[in-house]
């Protein structure tokens, strides 16, 4: 029972976490609609966070996406994410990865009282694109411009994360799994629950992605 | 264009069809259960006379402005109700457990500080705990419940100078808030905060790492440091250094914020959130009794 209390509370409190939306540019004009399931590990359980997204290939090297966090919405917080991925270097050899830059913004709006927060982010995705199953590495940095509003001075400006995953992409769909090391610069504390990180630092998460190519 | 329109419509439908959840639902541990207050053997460390154990109902009134309905609560009084007009009374707001059943021993302990049945002690179940109608939906509903208990004591002749309030863990939320607001039927001038939380925002931010507002997830909005800054009365503060439910550093801010007439702190190394059990029952009782005599 205690485990489930930890799970529930954790899923509510670590609501901001999510997986990489796109790891490589879509084809120009392509639309991709999908969802993510998963989250950080709290009290030995991977949190069942969910989100939906749509991505669009603006050009052959640039894609943008918009996502909504459905778990947050259930708790009356509208969490939206807009982001863009731009290819910096294509993959030229089987062993040579592609290099993509990502940037965008996460916004949170309380449907209770209208409280609003916005967190810009930048990152990179490094996928090996030669095969249909594509391994990738990446990192992301969230910036908290309102960190000074945190109670008792516990906020921080920079929130980094590292991730690695696999994506299978065919003509019709994309499926993937990703593991993430969330904010290895700090500990997370949830009452009556334990947040597992790598080496007890930060939090580790696992996410599943399913998307349809249109 | 059609695809974009479909997306917007889907997002709008999701927005208005999702259930309205609140983080406090899984956090609050109150459950419906029968009450069980066994009369201990006379040789027990905390004896009580059977005719001085009173289980009864109090009415927690509606708060229309905050959409809080009226609720019937169960309360427990140890002592002579007819003597409330003359006794010193401890009002004990218990922590996050199923019901008052879990606090039968500390309540008996308080009644026997300084002698057998030396103090009258009242405790009650918040909405959704034990047999009290529920649920608790935020600090507003808990405030109404506290007012109901205070009203009972006031109606039976208790005055402010003979009231001591103990807020343990979850109980620190309504008691600390009311100590600062001073809007209830009685005014708190003597308060013990045992293993208190600090603020709803802190809980949210400590778990997410971000500067998120607690209103993103819950109606349970509280800031005990702000409340203590408004509280003029005497404060006793208990906390353990190993408390992983209410982090010590933030709870300490609650103590620091108090600028009232007198304050006393016990920060005990190696003790967790179960403060009385961790520190030792005897030491716990002695510290409270000493504070009451101050």
Tab-separated table of C-alpha atoms in Angstrom:
chain	number	residue	atom	x	y	z
A	1	UNK	CA	0.000	0.000	0.000
A	2	UNK	CA	2.807	2.347	0.932
A	3	UNK	CA	4.390	1.608	-2.432
A	4	UNK	CA	1.252	2.684	-4.233
A	5	UNK	CA	0.966	5.851	-2.199
A	6	UNK	CA	4.513	6.646	-3.289
A	7	UNK	CA	3.620	5.868	-6.870
A	8	UNK	CA	0.568	8.081	-6.880
A	9	UNK	CA	2.183	10.975	-5.117
A	10	UNK	CA	5.271	10.692	-7.255
A	11	UNK	CA	3.320	10.673	-10.471
A	12	UNK	CA	1.661	13.874	-9.415
A	13	UNK	CA	4.740	15.653	-8.244
A	14	UNK	CA	7.199	14.667	-10.968
A	15	UNK	CA	4.741	15.674	-13.559
A	16	UNK	CA	7.059	17.704	-15.723
A	17	UNK	CA	9.112	14.815	-17.042
A	18	UNK	CA	8.817	13.430	-20.552
A	19	UNK	CA	10.745	11.640	-23.293
A	20	UNK	CA	12.272	13.054	-26.484
A	21	UNK	CA	9.524	13.918	-28.923
A	22	UNK	CA	11.536	13.655	-32.135
A	23	UNK	CA	15.158	12.617	-32.480
A	24	UNK	CA	15.712	13.363	-36.158
A	25	UNK	CA	14.063	15.623	-38.747
A	26	UNK	CA	10.837	14.319	-40.246
A	27	UNK	CA	10.453	14.243	-43.999
A	28	UNK	CA	9.443	17.611	-45.349
A	29	UNK	CA	5.664	17.950	-45.054
A	30	UNK	CA	5.298	14.820	-42.925
A	31	UNK	CA	3.047	14.783	-39.860
A	32	UNK	CA	3.563	12.467	-36.939
A	33	UNK	CA	1.035	12.019	-34.112
A	34	UNK	CA	1.977	10.026	-31.062
A	35	UNK	CA	2.166	9.591	-27.359
A	36	UNK	CA	4.603	8.872	-24.588
A	37	UNK	CA	4.094	6.648	-21.588
A	38	UNK	CA	6.399	6.332	-18.612
A	39	UNK	CA	8.288	8.451	-16.164
A	40	UNK	CA	10.800	8.550	-13.359
A	41	UNK	CA	11.240	5.615	-11.019
A	42	UNK	CA	9.713	6.283	-7.606
A	43	UNK	CA	9.673	3.622	-4.888
A	44	UNK	CA	10.784	1.047	-7.485
A	45	UNK	CA	7.889	1.784	-9.823
A	46	UNK	CA	8.116	3.579	-13.151
A	47	UNK	CA	5.532	6.342	-13.008
A	48	UNK	CA	2.741	6.027	-15.591
A	49	UNK	CA	2.876	9.560	-16.966
A	50	UNK	CA	1.287	10.149	-20.352
A	51	UNK	CA	1.495	12.843	-22.984
A	52	UNK	CA	0.383	13.354	-26.584
A	53	UNK	CA	2.215	15.177	-29.334
A	54	UNK	CA	2.098	16.115	-32.966
A	55	UNK	CA	5.215	16.791	-35.019
A	56	UNK	CA	5.598	18.300	-38.468
A	57	UNK	CA	8.470	18.387	-40.946
A	58	UNK	CA	8.810	22.048	-41.884
A	59	UNK	CA	11.790	21.412	-44.127
A	60	UNK	CA	14.036	18.453	-44.753
A	61	UNK	CA	16.254	19.578	-41.890
A	62	UNK	CA	13.846	21.226	-39.462
A	63	UNK	CA	10.855	19.793	-37.613
A	64	UNK	CA	8.635	21.302	-34.965
A	65	UNK	CA	6.275	19.740	-32.489
A	66	UNK	CA	3.597	20.549	-29.942
A	67	UNK	CA	2.799	18.327	-26.969
A	68	UNK	CA	0.293	18.256	-24.159
A	69	UNK	CA	0.916	16.433	-20.889
A	70	UNK	CA	-2.297	14.519	-20.214
A	71	UNK	CA	-1.356	13.444	-16.673
A	72	UNK	CA	-0.779	17.046	-15.692
A	73	UNK	CA	-4.092	17.959	-17.271
A	74	UNK	CA	-5.872	15.420	-15.095
A	75	UNK	CA	-4.556	17.359	-12.109
A	76	UNK	CA	-5.692	20.672	-13.509
A	77	UNK	CA	-2.353	21.840	-14.834
A	78	UNK	CA	-2.094	22.613	-18.525
A	79	UNK	CA	1.423	21.630	-19.529
A	80	UNK	CA	2.263	22.433	-23.133
A	81	UNK	CA	5.541	21.944	-24.898
A	82	UNK	CA	6.574	23.530	-28.161
A	83	UNK	CA	9.897	22.599	-29.636
A	84	UNK	CA	11.934	22.569	-32.787
A	85	UNK	CA	14.656	20.211	-33.963
A	86	UNK	CA	17.244	21.325	-36.508
A	87	UNK	CA	19.775	19.112	-38.151
A	88	UNK	CA	23.319	20.436	-37.775
A	89	UNK	CA	25.130	17.535	-39.386
A	90	UNK	CA	23.728	14.591	-41.369
A	91	UNK	CA	24.907	11.047	-40.966
A	92	UNK	CA	27.496	10.313	-43.626
A	93	UNK	CA	28.699	6.850	-42.669
A	94	UNK	CA	27.210	3.949	-40.742
A	95	UNK	CA	29.416	4.722	-37.791
A	96	UNK	CA	28.964	8.485	-38.040
A	97	UNK	CA	25.959	9.830	-36.156
A	98	UNK	CA	23.676	12.647	-37.108
A	99	UNK	CA	23.820	15.752	-34.930
A	100	UNK	CA	20.620	17.658	-34.200
A	101	UNK	CA	19.915	20.648	-32.010
A	102	UNK	CA	16.645	21.033	-30.124
A	103	UNK	CA	15.143	24.025	-28.427
A	104	UNK	CA	11.744	25.122	-27.271
A	105	UNK	CA	9.673	25.965	-24.246
A	106	UNK	CA	7.591	24.150	-21.660
A	107	UNK	CA	4.700	26.064	-20.139
A	108	UNK	CA	2.621	25.182	-17.091
A	109	UNK	CA	-0.673	26.890	-16.318
A	110	UNK	CA	-2.721	26.073	-13.239
A	111	UNK	CA	-6.384	25.676	-14.099
A	112	UNK	CA	-7.125	26.393	-10.420
A	113	UNK	CA	-5.768	29.898	-10.113
A	114	UNK	CA	-4.014	30.709	-13.391
A	115	UNK	CA	-0.484	30.443	-11.986
A	116	UNK	CA	1.911	30.295	-14.931
A	117	UNK	CA	5.476	29.101	-15.370
A	118	UNK	CA	7.592	28.838	-18.523
A	119	UNK	CA	10.811	26.871	-18.893
A	120	UNK	CA	12.868	27.274	-22.089
A	121	UNK	CA	15.067	24.346	-22.974
A	122	UNK	CA	17.921	23.518	-25.323
A	123	UNK	CA	19.444	20.168	-26.141
A	124	UNK	CA	20.872	17.824	-28.690
A	125	UNK	CA	19.981	14.501	-30.252
A	126	UNK	CA	22.643	12.223	-31.675
A	127	UNK	CA	21.012	9.344	-33.597
A	128	UNK	CA	22.702	6.753	-35.770
A	129	UNK	CA	20.416	6.794	-38.778
A	130	UNK	CA	21.656	4.036	-41.055
A	131	UNK	CA	19.459	1.246	-39.791
A	132	UNK	CA	15.711	0.965	-39.232
A	133	UNK	CA	16.329	0.547	-35.513
A	134	UNK	CA	18.095	3.702	-34.565
A	135	UNK	CA	20.045	4.092	-31.347
A	136	UNK	CA	20.479	7.605	-30.067
A	137	UNK	CA	22.002	9.628	-27.292
A	138	UNK	CA	21.079	13.084	-26.176
A	139	UNK	CA	20.884	15.716	-23.530
A	140	UNK	CA	18.598	18.537	-22.588
A	141	UNK	CA	18.883	21.535	-20.324
A	142	UNK	CA	15.807	23.185	-18.868
A	143	UNK	CA	16.214	26.770	-17.747
A	144	UNK	CA	14.184	27.973	-14.800
A	145	UNK	CA	14.006	31.777	-15.083
A	146	UNK	CA	11.784	31.949	-11.992
A	147	UNK	CA	13.985	29.794	-9.775
A	148	UNK	CA	14.243	32.603	-7.234
A	149	UNK	CA	10.526	32.118	-6.571
A	150	UNK	CA	11.221	28.697	-5.095
A	151	UNK	CA	10.605	28.503	-1.370
A	152	UNK	CA	13.633	28.573	0.928
A	153	UNK	CA	16.121	29.188	-1.869
A	154	UNK	CA	16.094	25.633	-3.171
A	155	UNK	CA	15.583	26.517	-6.838
A	156	UNK	CA	18.254	26.392	-9.524
A	157	UNK	CA	18.598	28.032	-12.927
A	158	UNK	CA	19.807	24.969	-14.825
A	159	UNK	CA	18.193	21.521	-14.905
A	160	UNK	CA	20.142	19.123	-17.125
A	161	UNK	CA	19.258	15.605	-18.203
A	162	UNK	CA	20.900	12.876	-20.253
A	163	UNK	CA	19.159	10.185	-22.225
A	164	UNK	CA	19.685	7.179	-24.474
A	165	UNK	CA	17.186	5.215	-26.495
A	166	UNK	CA	16.170	3.132	-29.450
A	167	UNK	CA	13.617	4.047	-32.114
A	168	UNK	CA	12.154	1.765	-34.739
A	169	UNK	CA	10.739	3.752	-37.649
A	170	UNK	CA	9.005	2.242	-40.676
A	171	UNK	CA	6.667	3.705	-43.300
A	172	UNK	CA	3.676	3.854	-40.980
A	173	UNK	CA	4.789	4.177	-37.415
A	174	UNK	CA	7.499	4.907	-34.942
A	175	UNK	CA	7.999	3.060	-31.663
A	176	UNK	CA	10.734	3.592	-29.157
A	177	UNK	CA	12.063	3.245	-25.680
A	178	UNK	CA	14.209	5.740	-23.848
A	179	UNK	CA	15.953	5.856	-20.525
A	180	UNK	CA	16.714	9.190	-18.967
A	181	UNK	CA	18.860	10.525	-16.162
A	182	UNK	CA	16.899	13.495	-14.892
A	183	UNK	CA	18.725	16.337	-13.242
A	184	UNK	CA	21.869	14.611	-11.973
A	185	UNK	CA	22.784	17.811	-10.134
A	186	UNK	CA	20.262	17.388	-7.319
A	187	UNK	CA	18.193	15.013	-5.217
A	188	UNK	CA	14.436	14.752	-5.478
A	189	UNK	CA	12.419	14.340	-2.304
A	190	UNK	CA	8.876	13.034	-2.205
A	191	UNK	CA	7.259	12.446	1.216
A	192	UNK	CA	7.050	8.761	2.088
A	193	UNK	CA	8.567	7.720	-1.239
A	194	UNK	CA	12.039	7.104	-2.627
A	195	UNK	CA	13.225	8.586	-5.893
A	196	UNK	CA	15.811	6.364	-7.572
A	197	UNK	CA	18.587	7.934	-9.580
A	198	UNK	CA	21.825	6.569	-10.963
A	199	UNK	CA	24.170	6.397	-8.000
A	200	UNK	CA	21.419	7.938	-5.865
A	201	UNK	CA	21.757	11.227	-7.746
A	202	UNK	CA	18.899	12.803	-9.651
A	203	UNK	CA	16.168	10.530	-10.957
A	204	UNK	CA	16.088	7.866	-13.640
A	205	UNK	CA	13.163	7.411	-15.940
A	206	UNK	CA	11.966	5.025	-18.619
A	207	UNK	CA	9.620	6.027	-21.422
A	208	UNK	CA	7.864	4.324	-24.317
A	209	UNK	CA	6.980	6.198	-27.516
A	210	UNK	CA	4.403	5.228	-30.132
A	211	UNK	CA	3.592	7.478	-33.102
A	212	UNK	CA	1.801	7.228	-36.403
A	213	UNK	CA	3.325	8.713	-39.542
A	214	UNK	CA	0.848	10.609	-41.701
B	1	UNK	CA	-4.985	22.842	-42.087
B	2	UNK	CA	-7.493	20.065	-41.331
B	3	UNK	CA	-4.861	18.209	-39.384
B	4	UNK	CA	-4.096	21.262	-37.307
B	5	UNK	CA	-7.775	21.839	-36.691
B	6	UNK	CA	-8.217	18.220	-35.608
B	7	UNK	CA	-5.337	18.595	-33.200
B	8	UNK	CA	-6.753	21.730	-31.639
B	9	UNK	CA	-10.202	20.155	-31.273
B	10	UNK	CA	-8.733	17.026	-29.685
B	11	UNK	CA	-6.696	19.083	-27.235
B	12	UNK	CA	-9.746	21.167	-26.326
B	13	UNK	CA	-11.869	18.055	-25.762
B	14	UNK	CA	-9.151	16.579	-23.536
B	15	UNK	CA	-8.975	19.797	-21.549
B	16	UNK	CA	-12.630	19.766	-20.642
B	17	UNK	CA	-13.189	16.025	-20.305
B	18	UNK	CA	-10.311	15.062	-18.041
B	19	UNK	CA	-11.192	14.185	-14.445
B	20	UNK	CA	-10.476	16.829	-11.847
B	21	UNK	CA	-7.900	15.219	-9.575
B	22	UNK	CA	-6.017	16.591	-6.616
B	23	UNK	CA	-2.745	15.494	-5.143
B	24	UNK	CA	-4.226	15.321	-1.636
B	25	UNK	CA	-6.484	12.377	-2.533
B	26	UNK	CA	-3.691	9.801	-2.459
B	27	UNK	CA	-1.696	11.634	0.191
B	28	UNK	CA	-4.339	11.692	2.910
B	29	UNK	CA	-4.494	8.366	4.724
B	30	UNK	CA	-7.852	8.723	6.442
B	31	UNK	CA	-10.080	5.649	6.125
B	32	UNK	CA	-13.503	4.671	7.421
B	33	UNK	CA	-13.075	2.465	10.471
B	34	UNK	CA	-14.776	1.744	13.786
B	35	UNK	CA	-13.397	3.472	16.831
B	36	UNK	CA	-11.556	1.480	19.417
B	37	UNK	CA	-10.409	3.179	22.604
B	38	UNK	CA	-9.729	0.383	25.107
B	39	UNK	CA	-9.557	1.346	28.754
B	40	UNK	CA	-6.060	0.414	29.900
B	41	UNK	CA	-5.191	-1.442	33.059
B	42	UNK	CA	-4.851	0.947	36.038
B	43	UNK	CA	-1.162	0.073	36.188
B	44	UNK	CA	-0.673	1.399	32.631
B	45	UNK	CA	1.675	4.368	32.243
B	46	UNK	CA	-1.205	6.440	30.878
B	47	UNK	CA	-4.373	5.336	32.667
B	48	UNK	CA	-7.807	6.788	32.033
B	49	UNK	CA	-11.105	6.385	33.829
B	50	UNK	CA	-13.831	4.949	31.633
B	51	UNK	CA	-16.271	7.685	32.674
B	52	UNK	CA	-13.825	10.321	31.410
B	53	UNK	CA	-13.708	9.055	27.830
B	54	UNK	CA	-16.285	10.839	25.693
B	55	UNK	CA	-16.835	10.116	21.998
B	56	UNK	CA	-19.289	12.482	20.348
B	57	UNK	CA	-20.159	14.447	17.224
B	58	UNK	CA	-19.346	18.028	16.373
B	59	UNK	CA	-20.554	19.929	13.332
B	60	UNK	CA	-18.034	21.379	10.905
B	61	UNK	CA	-19.949	24.131	9.189
B	62	UNK	CA	-20.128	24.851	5.491
B	63	UNK	CA	-17.899	27.448	3.883
B	64	UNK	CA	-19.901	28.569	0.879
B	65	UNK	CA	-17.168	30.825	-0.485
B	66	UNK	CA	-14.790	27.889	-0.783
B	67	UNK	CA	-17.403	25.297	-1.775
B	68	UNK	CA	-17.035	23.384	1.499
B	69	UNK	CA	-20.207	21.581	2.637
B	70	UNK	CA	-21.221	21.008	6.237
B	71	UNK	CA	-19.931	17.738	7.766
B	72	UNK	CA	-20.435	15.789	10.964
B	73	UNK	CA	-17.156	14.913	12.664
B	74	UNK	CA	-16.289	12.585	15.490
B	75	UNK	CA	-14.393	13.975	18.438
B	76	UNK	CA	-12.913	12.490	21.576
B	77	UNK	CA	-12.614	14.237	24.921
B	78	UNK	CA	-10.660	12.858	27.858
B	79	UNK	CA	-11.711	14.471	31.137
B	80	UNK	CA	-14.848	16.013	32.603
B	81	UNK	CA	-16.726	18.011	29.976
B	82	UNK	CA	-18.391	19.920	32.796
B	83	UNK	CA	-14.941	21.060	33.957
B	84	UNK	CA	-13.882	22.594	30.635
B	85	UNK	CA	-14.892	25.969	32.059
B	86	UNK	CA	-12.174	25.515	34.695
B	87	UNK	CA	-9.588	23.084	33.273
B	88	UNK	CA	-6.633	23.671	31.021
B	89	UNK	CA	-7.374	21.835	27.793
B	90	UNK	CA	-5.045	20.435	25.153
B	91	UNK	CA	-6.501	20.321	21.658
B	92	UNK	CA	-4.560	17.672	19.736
B	93	UNK	CA	-4.669	17.767	15.916
B	94	UNK	CA	-3.376	14.396	14.876
B	95	UNK	CA	-1.135	13.362	12.009
B	96	UNK	CA	-1.829	11.585	8.760
B	97	UNK	CA	-3.168	8.155	9.781
B	98	UNK	CA	-6.417	6.283	9.380
B	99	UNK	CA	-8.219	7.832	12.370
B	100	UNK	CA	-7.995	8.886	16.021
B	101	UNK	CA	-7.495	5.199	16.866
B	102	UNK	CA	-3.831	5.568	16.011
B	103	UNK	CA	-3.369	8.363	18.549
B	104	UNK	CA	-5.072	6.836	21.559
B	105	UNK	CA	-1.805	6.464	23.470
B	106	UNK	CA	-0.405	10.006	22.946
B	107	UNK	CA	-3.804	11.442	23.824
B	108	UNK	CA	-3.837	9.464	27.073
B	109	UNK	CA	-0.263	10.545	27.693
B	110	UNK	CA	-1.245	14.213	27.374
B	111	UNK	CA	-4.165	13.768	29.771
B	112	UNK	CA	-1.737	12.452	32.367
B	113	UNK	CA	1.009	15.072	32.137
B	114	UNK	CA	1.736	16.147	35.704
B	115	UNK	CA	-0.716	13.650	37.220
B	116	UNK	CA	-3.633	11.400	36.423
B	117	UNK	CA	-6.213	13.250	34.335
B	118	UNK	CA	-4.379	16.486	35.027
B	119	UNK	CA	-5.473	18.037	31.737
B	120	UNK	CA	-8.538	17.780	29.579
B	121	UNK	CA	-7.599	16.591	26.094
B	122	UNK	CA	-9.653	16.857	22.943
B	123	UNK	CA	-8.914	15.376	19.557
B	124	UNK	CA	-11.076	14.862	16.498
B	125	UNK	CA	-11.052	13.253	13.088
B	126	UNK	CA	-10.808	15.490	10.046
B	127	UNK	CA	-13.268	14.940	7.229
B	128	UNK	CA	-12.655	11.549	5.649
B	129	UNK	CA	-10.820	10.146	8.648
B	130	UNK	CA	-12.439	7.458	10.832
B	131	UNK	CA	-16.190	8.001	11.074
B	132	UNK	CA	-16.088	11.682	10.177
B	133	UNK	CA	-17.945	12.606	7.023
B	134	UNK	CA	-15.586	13.456	4.252
B	135	UNK	CA	-13.523	14.111	2.375
B	136	UNK	CA	-10.915	16.695	3.375
B	137	UNK	CA	-10.400	18.810	0.290
B	138	UNK	CA	-7.877	21.406	1.351
B	139	UNK	CA	-6.801	23.721	4.100
B	140	UNK	CA	-10.228	25.390	3.974
B	141	UNK	CA	-12.062	22.214	4.972
B	142	UNK	CA	-9.502	21.497	7.695
B	143	UNK	CA	-9.946	25.031	9.027
B	144	UNK	CA	-13.691	24.500	9.274
B	145	UNK	CA	-13.042	21.256	11.188
B	146	UNK	CA	-10.746	23.049	13.621
B	147	UNK	CA	-13.353	25.752	14.136
B	148	UNK	CA	-15.880	23.035	15.026
B	149	UNK	CA	-13.597	21.666	17.743
B	150	UNK	CA	-12.856	25.163	19.042
B	151	UNK	CA	-16.561	25.991	19.064
B	152	UNK	CA	-17.285	22.943	21.214
B	153	UNK	CA	-14.645	24.008	23.737
B	154	UNK	CA	-15.793	27.634	23.660
B	155	UNK	CA	-19.423	26.647	24.180
B	156	UNK	CA	-18.376	24.635	27.214
B	157	UNK	CA	-16.606	27.568	28.800
B	158	UNK	CA	-12.994	27.363	27.675
B	159	UNK	CA	-11.112	30.654	27.486
B	160	UNK	CA	-8.065	31.475	25.381
B	161	UNK	CA	-5.668	31.466	28.326
B	162	UNK	CA	-6.437	27.823	29.159
B	163	UNK	CA	-6.052	26.442	25.628
B	164	UNK	CA	-2.963	24.648	24.356
B	165	UNK	CA	-2.995	23.413	20.740
B	166	UNK	CA	-0.787	20.636	19.404
B	167	UNK	CA	-0.481	20.223	15.642
B	168	UNK	CA	1.319	17.015	14.778
B	169	UNK	CA	2.536	16.615	11.177
B	170	UNK	CA	-0.661	16.956	9.096
B	171	UNK	CA	-2.276	18.648	12.107
B	172	UNK	CA	0.335	21.396	11.865
B	173	UNK	CA	-1.395	22.693	8.718
B	174	UNK	CA	-4.710	23.858	10.219
B	175	UNK	CA	-3.264	24.642	13.644
B	176	UNK	CA	-0.348	26.682	12.304
B	177	UNK	CA	-2.548	28.509	9.834
B	178	UNK	CA	-5.132	29.343	12.482
B	179	UNK	CA	-2.445	30.504	14.921
B	180	UNK	CA	-1.489	33.119	12.337
B	181	UNK	CA	-4.978	34.024	11.159
B	182	UNK	CA	-6.644	34.035	14.598
B	183	UNK	CA	-10.125	33.992	13.096
B	184	UNK	CA	-11.632	31.029	14.975
B	185	UNK	CA	-13.885	30.878	18.039
B	186	UNK	CA	-10.799	30.716	20.284
B	187	UNK	CA	-7.408	32.393	19.902
B	188	UNK	CA	-4.313	30.217	20.077
B	189	UNK	CA	-1.701	31.539	22.474
B	190	UNK	CA	0.168	28.314	23.130
B	191	UNK	CA	1.100	26.105	20.187
B	192	UNK	CA	3.205	23.012	19.670
B	193	UNK	CA	4.162	22.176	16.091
B	194	UNK	CA	5.441	18.608	15.970
B	195	UNK	CA	7.265	17.508	12.794
B	196	UNK	CA	5.531	20.223	10.777
B	197	UNK	CA	5.550	20.569	7.021
B	198	UNK	CA	6.603	23.968	5.705
B	199	UNK	CA	4.722	24.995	2.587
B	200	UNK	CA	2.785	23.351	-0.208
B	201	UNK	CA	5.022	25.048	-2.734
B	202	UNK	CA	8.101	23.578	-1.057
B	203	UNK	CA	6.696	20.056	-1.332
B	204	UNK	CA	5.956	20.599	-5.007
B	205	UNK	CA	9.322	22.165	-5.753
B	206	UNK	CA	11.308	19.623	-3.788
B	207	UNK	CA	9.750	16.808	-5.786
B	208	UNK	CA	9.905	18.414	-9.231
B	209	UNK	CA	13.051	20.500	-8.898
B	210	UNK	CA	11.243	23.368	-10.617
B	211	UNK	CA	9.745	26.589	-9.303
B	212	UNK	CA	6.221	25.262	-9.778
B	213	UNK	CA	3.287	26.553	-7.782
B	214	UNK	CA	1.417	24.013	-5.653
B	215	UNK	CA	-1.806	25.145	-7.316
B	216	UNK	CA	-0.680	23.165	-10.374
B	217	UNK	CA	-1.648	20.025	-8.473
B	218	UNK	CA	-3.622	20.668	-5.332
B	219	UNK	CA	-6.067	22.851	-3.440
B	220	UNK	CA	-4.002	22.173	-0.335
B	221	UNK	CA	-2.315	25.527	-0.191
B	222	UNK	CA	-0.439	26.372	2.991
B	223	UNK	CA	2.622	28.287	4.104
B	224	UNK	CA	3.377	27.723	7.760
B	225	UNK	CA	6.353	30.086	7.806
B	226	UNK	CA	4.062	32.897	6.694
B	227	UNK	CA	1.538	31.859	9.349
B	228	UNK	CA	4.191	31.808	12.075
B	229	UNK	CA	5.296	35.301	11.080
B	230	UNK	CA	1.781	36.457	12.015
B	231	UNK	CA	1.486	34.443	15.226
B	232	UNK	CA	2.059	36.413	18.437
B	233	UNK	CA	1.719	33.595	20.960
B	234	UNK	CA	4.142	31.047	22.395
B	235	UNK	CA	5.607	28.329	20.178
B	236	UNK	CA	7.105	24.955	20.969
B	237	UNK	CA	8.697	23.234	17.958
B	238	UNK	CA	9.648	19.549	17.694
B	239	UNK	CA	11.531	18.039	14.769
B	240	UNK	CA	13.911	15.179	14.052
B	241	UNK	CA	17.009	15.559	11.905
B	242	UNK	CA	16.176	12.342	10.017
B	243	UNK	CA	12.650	13.333	9.079
B	244	UNK	CA	12.182	12.310	5.433
B	245	UNK	CA	8.499	13.267	5.322
B	246	UNK	CA	8.858	16.883	6.448
B	247	UNK	CA	12.427	17.929	5.579
B	248	UNK	CA	14.213	19.526	8.527
B	249	UNK	CA	15.722	22.475	6.670
B	250	UNK	CA	12.362	23.776	5.510
B	251	UNK	CA	10.611	22.987	8.807
B	252	UNK	CA	13.293	25.014	10.541
B	253	UNK	CA	12.214	28.019	8.481
B	254	UNK	CA	8.818	27.725	10.137
B	255	UNK	CA	10.439	28.031	13.549
B	256	UNK	CA	12.694	30.898	12.466
B	257	UNK	CA	9.737	32.853	11.091
B	258	UNK	CA	8.032	33.026	14.487
B	259	UNK	CA	8.542	36.388	16.160
B	260	UNK	CA	6.027	35.963	18.945
B	261	UNK	CA	6.347	36.306	22.703
B	262	UNK	CA	8.284	33.079	23.353
B	263	UNK	CA	9.578	30.073	21.461
B	264	UNK	CA	11.411	26.876	22.238
B	265	UNK	CA	12.829	24.280	19.817
B	266	UNK	CA	13.817	20.640	20.100
B	267	UNK	CA	15.752	19.456	17.049
B	268	UNK	CA	16.668	15.899	17.919
B	269	UNK	CA	19.476	14.066	16.047
B	270	UNK	CA	18.659	10.653	14.643
B	271	UNK	CA	14.906	11.036	15.023
B	272	UNK	CA	12.566	10.653	12.061
B	273	UNK	CA	8.995	11.729	11.406
B	274	UNK	CA	7.559	9.595	14.228
B	275	UNK	CA	8.920	12.085	16.697
B	276	UNK	CA	7.395	10.849	19.966
B	277	UNK	CA	8.466	7.274	19.363
B	278	UNK	CA	11.882	8.265	18.043
B	279	UNK	CA	12.784	10.701	20.788
B	280	UNK	CA	11.245	8.780	23.662
B	281	UNK	CA	7.796	9.100	25.163
B	282	UNK	CA	9.023	10.323	28.539
B	283	UNK	CA	11.186	13.099	27.072
B	284	UNK	CA	8.331	14.103	24.783
B	285	UNK	CA	5.906	14.399	27.687
B	286	UNK	CA	8.370	16.292	29.891
B	287	UNK	CA	9.078	18.878	27.195
B	288	UNK	CA	5.380	19.516	26.630
B	289	UNK	CA	4.591	19.741	30.314
B	290	UNK	CA	7.476	22.148	30.850
B	291	UNK	CA	6.166	24.336	28.015
B	292	UNK	CA	2.644	24.272	29.426
B	293	UNK	CA	3.886	25.500	32.779
B	294	UNK	CA	5.864	28.321	31.181
